[in-house]
Amino acid sequence: MAAFLQVQNLVKTFGQTTVVKGVSFAFDKGEFISLLGPSGCGKTTILRMIAGFETPSSGSIEVDSKDITHLKPNQRQLGMVFQAYALFPNLTVGDNIAFGLKVAGMGREERRARVDDMLRLIGLPGYEKRYPYEMSGGQQQRVALARAIAPRPRLLLLDEPLSALDAKIRVSLREEIRSIQRELGITTVFVTHDQEEALSISDRIVVMNAGRIEQMGSPYDIYNRPATRFAATFVGHLNTLPASVFGPDRAIRPELISLHPRPDTDTTLSGTVSDIGFLGSVLRLRVEVDGTDISIDTFNAQSGPPQRGERIALHLASRDVLTLGAA
């Protein structure tokens, strides 16, 4: 069976600068895919080419076995949500959601019923008469999502839709987006630079760097089995240990180092606590081991953490250590 979304050898050049360099991927219907990477890595340009707002310099894009590479945006049956909401300020919430339906020629009663369905879906029933300026940022982004999915698109594209919101709203809204996506079964491409967002809601992640794909895989594989040095260091926190400690460059996640021996630990290091960070349920200790700073994440136990300047032992299992290639 052919993939529902297939991108092949996609290249995009602006003047003398190539920002997307031969990117290929294929995903199945109903998947939630995140394009993850730092600013300038090409992820948003890829999304804009899928949407039809940018024309590829070369390569192709297929949705449901149909080549859409050169179709206009309104011919692609896609929904898109932007970072800045992009609601019409002079239209009510109901009219914003109904806008695409009206353009498509849907009748008034059917539009009204669809708007009511969308408002229930996003948890804002009864808000159809309000205007965007009367709503919070999180509510406006819910309306933008409802407007995007109201025409029942084949593909939903989300361009950093949560980055303008505060942290608490970001977490709750990303969970709502994922829940709605699962309920509708709509194939979704989500662009973000936030590793926590990508890890928490994706079926698969595409890690991007400098216009190329570093790694594709499930959140579990991306985090636990990074394929490249960039993927290992960009996703999550990582301790990189030089030859004076482990031989050739090795790395280990902070949560895999323990302050107490476990049945599976076979390596012990000794170091001095240089800093203690309080992260709520987790404490992040910084420990100097032979001139190398190592981070350890441990649960915030009532017994309290070691003190700054205290000499402590670190316990780890050699099987948890990753070997990194050259940078």
CSV table of C-alpha atoms in Angstrom, one decimal:
chain,number,residue,atom,x,y,z
A,1,MET,CA,0.0,0.0,0.0
A,2,ALA,CA,1.3,3.4,-1.0
A,3,ALA,CA,2.0,6.0,1.8
A,4,PHE,CA,-0.6,8.6,2.3
A,5,LEU,CA,1.9,11.5,2.4
A,6,GLN,CA,5.0,11.0,0.3
A,7,VAL,CA,7.8,13.6,-0.1
A,8,GLN,CA,10.6,12.7,-2.5
A,9,ASN,CA,13.9,14.5,-3.0
A,10,LEU,CA,12.5,17.8,-2.0
A,11,VAL,CA,14.9,20.8,-2.6
A,12,LYS,CA,14.3,24.5,-2.1
A,13,THR,CA,16.7,27.2,-3.0
A,14,PHE,CA,16.4,30.9,-2.4
A,15,GLY,CA,18.9,32.8,-4.5
A,16,GLN,CA,22.3,31.2,-3.7
A,17,THR,CA,21.1,29.5,-0.5
A,18,THR,CA,19.6,26.0,-0.4
A,19,VAL,CA,17.5,25.6,2.6
A,20,VAL,CA,16.0,22.2,2.0
A,21,LYS,CA,18.5,19.7,0.6
A,22,GLY,CA,17.0,16.5,-0.9
A,23,VAL,CA,14.4,15.6,1.8
A,24,SER,CA,12.4,12.4,1.5
A,25,PHE,CA,9.8,10.8,3.8
A,26,ALA,CA,6.6,8.8,3.7
A,27,PHE,CA,3.9,8.5,6.3
A,28,ASP,CA,0.6,6.6,6.6
A,29,LYS,CA,-2.9,7.9,6.8
A,30,GLY,CA,-3.8,9.1,10.3
A,31,GLU,CA,-0.3,9.5,11.6
A,32,PHE,CA,0.8,12.6,13.7
A,33,ILE,CA,4.2,13.6,12.3
A,34,SER,CA,6.4,16.3,13.8
A,35,LEU,CA,9.2,18.1,11.9
A,36,LEU,CA,11.6,19.0,14.7
A,37,GLY,CA,14.7,21.1,14.6
A,38,PRO,CA,16.3,24.5,15.4
A,39,SER,CA,15.4,27.8,13.6
A,40,GLY,CA,16.6,27.9,10.0
A,41,CYS,CA,16.8,24.1,9.6
A,42,GLY,CA,14.1,24.0,6.8
A,43,LYS,CA,11.2,22.5,8.6
A,44,THR,CA,8.8,25.4,8.0
A,45,THR,CA,9.8,25.7,4.4
A,46,ILE,CA,8.9,22.0,3.9
A,47,LEU,CA,5.5,22.6,5.5
A,48,ARG,CA,4.9,25.6,3.2
A,49,MET,CA,5.8,23.5,0.2
A,50,ILE,CA,3.3,20.9,1.2
A,51,ALA,CA,0.7,23.7,1.7
A,52,GLY,CA,1.5,25.2,-1.7
A,53,PHE,CA,2.8,28.5,-0.4
A,54,GLU,CA,6.3,27.8,-1.7
A,55,THR,CA,7.2,26.0,-5.0
A,56,PRO,CA,9.9,23.3,-4.7
A,57,SER,CA,13.0,23.9,-6.7
A,58,SER,CA,12.9,20.2,-7.4
A,59,GLY,CA,11.3,17.0,-6.0
A,60,SER,CA,7.7,16.0,-5.6
A,61,ILE,CA,4.9,15.8,-3.0
A,62,GLU,CA,2.1,13.3,-3.1
A,63,VAL,CA,-1.0,13.0,-0.9
A,64,ASP,CA,-3.2,9.9,-1.2
A,65,SER,CA,-1.3,8.9,-4.4
A,66,LYS,CA,-2.0,12.2,-6.1
A,67,ASP,CA,0.8,14.5,-7.1
A,68,ILE,CA,0.1,17.9,-5.6
A,69,THR,CA,3.5,19.5,-6.2
A,70,HIS,CA,2.3,22.2,-8.5
A,71,LEU,CA,-1.3,22.6,-7.4
A,72,LYS,CA,-2.5,25.9,-5.9
A,73,PRO,CA,-3.1,25.9,-2.1
A,74,ASN,CA,-6.9,25.9,-2.5
A,75,GLN,CA,-6.7,22.8,-4.7
A,76,ARG,CA,-5.0,20.7,-2.2
A,77,GLN,CA,-7.7,20.0,0.4
A,78,LEU,CA,-5.4,20.9,3.3
A,79,GLY,CA,-6.1,22.7,6.5
A,80,MET,CA,-3.4,24.9,8.1
A,81,VAL,CA,-2.9,26.5,11.5
A,82,PHE,CA,-0.3,29.3,11.9
A,83,GLN,CA,1.6,30.5,15.0
A,84,ALA,CA,-0.2,33.9,15.0
A,85,TYR,CA,-3.8,32.6,14.9
A,86,ALA,CA,-4.6,34.5,11.6
A,87,LEU,CA,-8.3,34.9,12.5
A,88,PHE,CA,-10.3,37.6,10.8
A,89,PRO,CA,-10.7,40.3,13.5
A,90,ASN,CA,-13.9,41.7,12.0
A,91,LEU,CA,-15.7,38.3,11.9
A,92,THR,CA,-17.3,36.5,14.8
A,93,VAL,CA,-16.0,33.1,15.9
A,94,GLY,CA,-18.8,31.4,14.1
A,95,ASP,CA,-18.1,33.3,10.8
A,96,ASN,CA,-14.4,32.6,11.1
A,97,ILE,CA,-15.0,28.8,11.4
A,98,ALA,CA,-17.5,28.9,8.6
A,99,PHE,CA,-15.4,31.0,6.2
A,100,GLY,CA,-13.9,28.1,4.3
A,101,LEU,CA,-17.3,26.3,4.2
A,102,LYS,CA,-18.9,29.4,2.7
A,103,VAL,CA,-16.2,29.7,0.1
A,104,ALA,CA,-16.7,26.0,-0.8
A,105,GLY,CA,-20.5,26.7,-1.4
A,106,MET,CA,-21.9,24.9,1.6
A,107,GLY,CA,-25.5,25.9,2.5
A,108,ARG,CA,-26.3,28.1,5.5
A,109,GLU,CA,-28.0,25.4,7.6
A,110,GLU,CA,-25.2,22.9,7.0
A,111,ARG,CA,-22.6,25.5,7.8
A,112,ARG,CA,-24.4,26.3,11.0
A,113,ALA,CA,-24.5,22.7,12.0
A,114,ARG,CA,-20.8,22.2,11.2
A,115,VAL,CA,-19.8,25.2,13.2
A,116,ASP,CA,-21.8,23.9,16.2
A,117,ASP,CA,-19.9,20.5,15.8
A,118,MET,CA,-16.6,22.3,15.6
A,119,LEU,CA,-17.3,24.4,18.7
A,120,ARG,CA,-18.2,21.3,20.7
A,121,LEU,CA,-15.1,19.6,19.4
A,122,ILE,CA,-12.8,22.4,20.6
A,123,GLY,CA,-14.6,22.8,23.9
A,124,LEU,CA,-16.1,26.3,23.1
A,125,PRO,CA,-19.9,25.7,22.6
A,126,GLY,CA,-21.8,28.9,22.7
A,127,TYR,CA,-18.9,31.1,21.6
A,128,GLU,CA,-20.1,31.6,18.0
A,129,LYS,CA,-21.1,35.2,18.5
A,130,ARG,CA,-17.9,36.4,20.1
A,131,TYR,CA,-15.1,38.2,18.3
A,132,PRO,CA,-11.4,37.2,18.5
A,133,TYR,CA,-10.4,40.2,20.6
A,134,GLU,CA,-12.8,39.0,23.3
A,135,MET,CA,-11.0,35.7,23.7
A,136,SER,CA,-7.7,34.5,25.2
A,137,GLY,CA,-4.8,33.4,23.0
A,138,GLY,CA,-5.5,29.8,23.7
A,139,GLN,CA,-9.2,30.2,22.8
A,140,GLN,CA,-8.2,32.0,19.6
A,141,GLN,CA,-5.9,29.1,18.6
A,142,ARG,CA,-8.7,26.6,19.3
A,143,VAL,CA,-10.9,28.6,16.9
A,144,ALA,CA,-8.1,28.7,14.3
A,145,LEU,CA,-7.9,24.9,14.6
A,146,ALA,CA,-11.6,24.5,14.2
A,147,ARG,CA,-11.5,26.7,11.1
A,148,ALA,CA,-8.8,24.5,9.6
A,149,ILE,CA,-10.6,21.2,10.2
A,150,ALA,CA,-14.2,22.4,9.5
A,151,PRO,CA,-13.9,21.6,5.7
A,152,ARG,CA,-12.7,18.1,6.6
A,153,PRO,CA,-9.3,18.4,4.9
A,154,ARG,CA,-7.2,15.4,3.9
A,155,LEU,CA,-4.1,16.7,5.7
A,156,LEU,CA,-3.7,19.1,8.6
A,157,LEU,CA,-0.6,21.3,8.8
A,158,LEU,CA,0.4,23.0,12.0
A,159,ASP,CA,3.2,25.6,11.9
A,160,GLU,CA,4.4,26.1,15.5
A,161,PRO,CA,0.8,26.8,16.7
A,162,LEU,CA,1.7,26.8,20.4
A,163,SER,CA,4.8,29.0,20.5
A,164,ALA,CA,3.0,32.2,21.2
A,165,LEU,CA,1.2,30.8,24.3
A,166,ASP,CA,2.3,30.6,27.9
A,167,ALA,CA,3.7,27.3,29.2
A,168,LYS,CA,0.6,26.0,31.0
A,169,ILE,CA,-1.7,26.7,28.1
A,170,ARG,CA,0.8,25.2,25.6
A,171,VAL,CA,0.7,21.9,27.5
A,172,SER,CA,-3.1,21.6,27.7
A,173,LEU,CA,-3.7,22.7,24.1
A,174,ARG,CA,-1.2,20.3,22.6
A,175,GLU,CA,-3.0,17.5,24.4
A,176,GLU,CA,-6.3,18.7,23.1
A,177,ILE,CA,-4.9,18.9,19.5
A,178,ARG,CA,-3.6,15.4,19.8
A,179,SER,CA,-7.0,14.2,21.2
A,180,ILE,CA,-8.9,15.9,18.3
A,181,GLN,CA,-6.5,14.5,15.8
A,182,ARG,CA,-7.0,11.0,17.0
A,183,GLU,CA,-10.8,11.4,17.1
A,184,LEU,CA,-10.9,12.6,13.5
A,185,GLY,CA,-8.1,10.3,12.3
A,186,ILE,CA,-6.6,13.1,10.2
A,187,THR,CA,-3.0,12.9,9.0
A,188,THR,CA,-1.2,15.8,10.6
A,189,VAL,CA,2.2,17.4,10.1
A,190,PHE,CA,3.3,19.5,13.1
A,191,VAL,CA,6.3,21.9,12.9
A,192,THR,CA,8.1,22.7,16.2
A,193,HIS,CA,11.5,23.5,17.7
A,194,ASP,CA,10.3,22.3,21.1
A,195,GLN,CA,11.6,18.7,21.7
A,196,GLU,CA,9.1,18.1,24.6
A,197,GLU,CA,6.2,19.0,22.3
A,198,ALA,CA,7.4,16.6,19.6
A,199,LEU,CA,8.2,13.8,22.0
A,200,SER,CA,4.8,14.0,23.8
A,201,ILE,CA,2.3,14.0,21.0
A,202,SER,CA,3.9,12.5,17.9
A,203,ASP,CA,3.6,9.0,16.3
A,204,ARG,CA,6.9,9.7,14.4
A,205,ILE,CA,9.4,12.5,14.5
A,206,VAL,CA,11.6,13.9,11.7
A,207,VAL,CA,14.7,15.5,13.2
A,208,MET,CA,15.9,18.3,10.9
A,209,ASN,CA,19.3,20.0,10.8
A,210,ALA,CA,20.7,22.4,8.1
A,211,GLY,CA,18.1,21.4,5.5
A,212,ARG,CA,18.6,17.7,5.9
A,213,ILE,CA,17.0,14.9,7.9
A,214,GLU,CA,19.2,13.7,10.7
A,215,GLN,CA,16.8,10.9,11.9
A,216,MET,CA,13.2,9.7,11.5
A,217,GLY,CA,11.5,7.4,14.0
A,218,SER,CA,9.2,7.0,17.0
A,219,PRO,CA,9.7,9.3,20.0
A,220,TYR,CA,11.0,6.3,21.9
A,221,ASP,CA,13.7,5.6,19.2
A,222,ILE,CA,14.6,9.2,18.7
A,223,TYR,CA,15.3,9.7,22.4
A,224,ASN,CA,16.7,6.3,23.3
A,225,ARG,CA,18.5,5.4,20.0
A,226,PRO,CA,19.7,8.6,18.4
A,227,ALA,CA,21.4,7.9,15.1
A,228,THR,CA,23.7,10.9,14.9
A,229,ARG,CA,25.5,13.3,17.3
A,230,PHE,CA,23.1,16.1,16.4
A,231,ALA,CA,20.0,14.0,17.1
A,232,ALA,CA,21.5,12.9,20.4
A,233,THR,CA,22.4,16.4,21.6
A,234,PHE,CA,19.3,18.2,20.2
A,235,VAL,CA,16.7,15.9,21.7
A,236,GLY,CA,16.8,15.9,25.5
A,237,HIS,CA,19.7,16.6,27.8
A,238,LEU,CA,22.9,14.6,27.3
A,239,ASN,CA,26.1,14.1,29.1
A,240,THR,CA,29.1,13.9,26.8
A,241,LEU,CA,32.1,12.3,28.4
A,242,PRO,CA,35.6,12.6,26.9
A,243,ALA,CA,38.4,10.0,26.7
A,244,SER,CA,39.7,10.8,30.1
A,245,VAL,CA,36.6,9.3,31.6
A,246,PHE,CA,35.3,6.6,29.1
A,247,GLY,CA,37.7,6.4,26.2
A,248,PRO,CA,36.3,7.6,22.8
A,249,ASP,CA,33.4,10.1,23.2
A,250,ARG,CA,30.5,8.5,24.9
A,251,ALA,CA,27.2,9.9,26.1
A,252,ILE,CA,24.4,9.1,28.6
A,253,ARG,CA,21.1,10.7,29.5
A,254,PRO,CA,20.9,12.4,32.9
A,255,GLU,CA,18.0,10.2,34.2
A,256,LEU,CA,20.1,7.0,33.7
A,257,ILE,CA,22.7,8.0,36.3
A,258,SER,CA,21.9,7.1,39.8
A,259,LEU,CA,23.1,8.4,43.2
A,260,HIS,CA,22.7,4.9,44.6
A,261,PRO,CA,23.8,1.4,43.2
A,262,ARG,CA,21.2,-0.6,41.3
A,263,PRO,CA,21.3,-4.2,40.3
A,264,ASP,CA,22.1,-3.2,36.7
A,265,THR,CA,24.8,-0.6,37.4
A,266,ASP,CA,28.3,-1.8,36.7
A,267,THR,CA,30.2,1.5,36.6
A,268,THR,CA,30.9,4.0,39.3
A,269,LEU,CA,32.3,7.6,39.0
A,270,SER,CA,33.3,10.0,41.7
A,271,GLY,CA,32.7,13.7,41.5
A,272,THR,CA,31.8,17.0,43.3
A,273,VAL,CA,28.4,18.6,43.3
A,274,SER,CA,28.7,22.0,41.6
A,275,ASP,CA,25.1,23.1,41.2
A,276,ILE,CA,21.6,22.0,42.1
A,277,GLY,CA,18.5,22.9,40.0
A,278,PHE,CA,15.0,22.5,41.3
A,279,LEU,CA,12.5,21.3,38.5
A,280,GLY,CA,9.6,20.5,40.7
A,281,SER,CA,9.3,16.7,41.0
A,282,VAL,CA,12.8,16.4,39.6
A,283,LEU,CA,16.2,17.7,40.8
A,284,ARG,CA,19.0,18.3,38.2
A,285,LEU,CA,22.4,18.0,39.8
A,286,ARG,CA,25.6,19.2,38.1
A,287,VAL,CA,28.6,17.2,39.2
A,288,GLU,CA,32.2,17.7,38.2
A,289,VAL,CA,34.0,14.5,37.4
A,290,ASP,CA,37.7,14.9,36.4
A,291,GLY,CA,37.0,18.3,34.9
A,292,THR,CA,33.9,17.3,33.0
A,293,ASP,CA,30.4,18.6,34.1
A,294,ILE,CA,27.8,15.8,34.3
A,295,SER,CA,24.0,16.3,34.7
A,296,ILE,CA,22.0,13.9,36.8
A,297,ASP,CA,18.2,14.0,37.0
A,298,THR,CA,16.8,12.4,40.2
A,299,PHE,CA,13.4,12.5,41.9
A,300,ASN,CA,12.8,15.2,44.5
A,301,ALA,CA,12.9,12.9,47.6
A,302,GLN,CA,12.0,14.2,51.1
A,303,SER,CA,15.4,13.2,52.3
A,304,GLY,CA,16.8,16.1,50.3
A,305,PRO,CA,19.6,16.4,47.7
A,306,PRO,CA,23.3,16.3,48.4
A,307,GLN,CA,24.9,19.7,49.1
A,308,ARG,CA,26.9,21.9,46.8
A,309,GLY,CA,30.6,21.0,47.2
A,310,GLU,CA,29.8,17.5,48.5
A,311,ARG,CA,31.7,14.6,47.1
A,312,ILE,CA,29.4,11.9,45.8
A,313,ALA,CA,29.4,8.6,43.8
A,314,LEU,CA,27.6,8.2,40.5
A,315,HIS,CA,26.3,4.8,39.4
A,316,LEU,CA,25.4,3.8,35.8
A,317,ALA,CA,25.1,0.8,33.6
A,318,SER,CA,27.5,0.6,30.7
A,319,ARG,CA,24.7,-0.7,28.4
A,320,ASP,CA,23.1,2.7,28.7
A,321,VAL,CA,26.1,4.6,27.3
A,322,LEU,CA,25.9,5.7,23.7
A,323,THR,CA,28.9,6.0,21.4
A,324,LEU,CA,28.8,9.2,19.4
A,325,GLY,CA,30.4,9.6,16.0
A,326,ALA,CA,32.4,12.7,14.9
A,327,ALA,CA,30.6,16.0,15.0
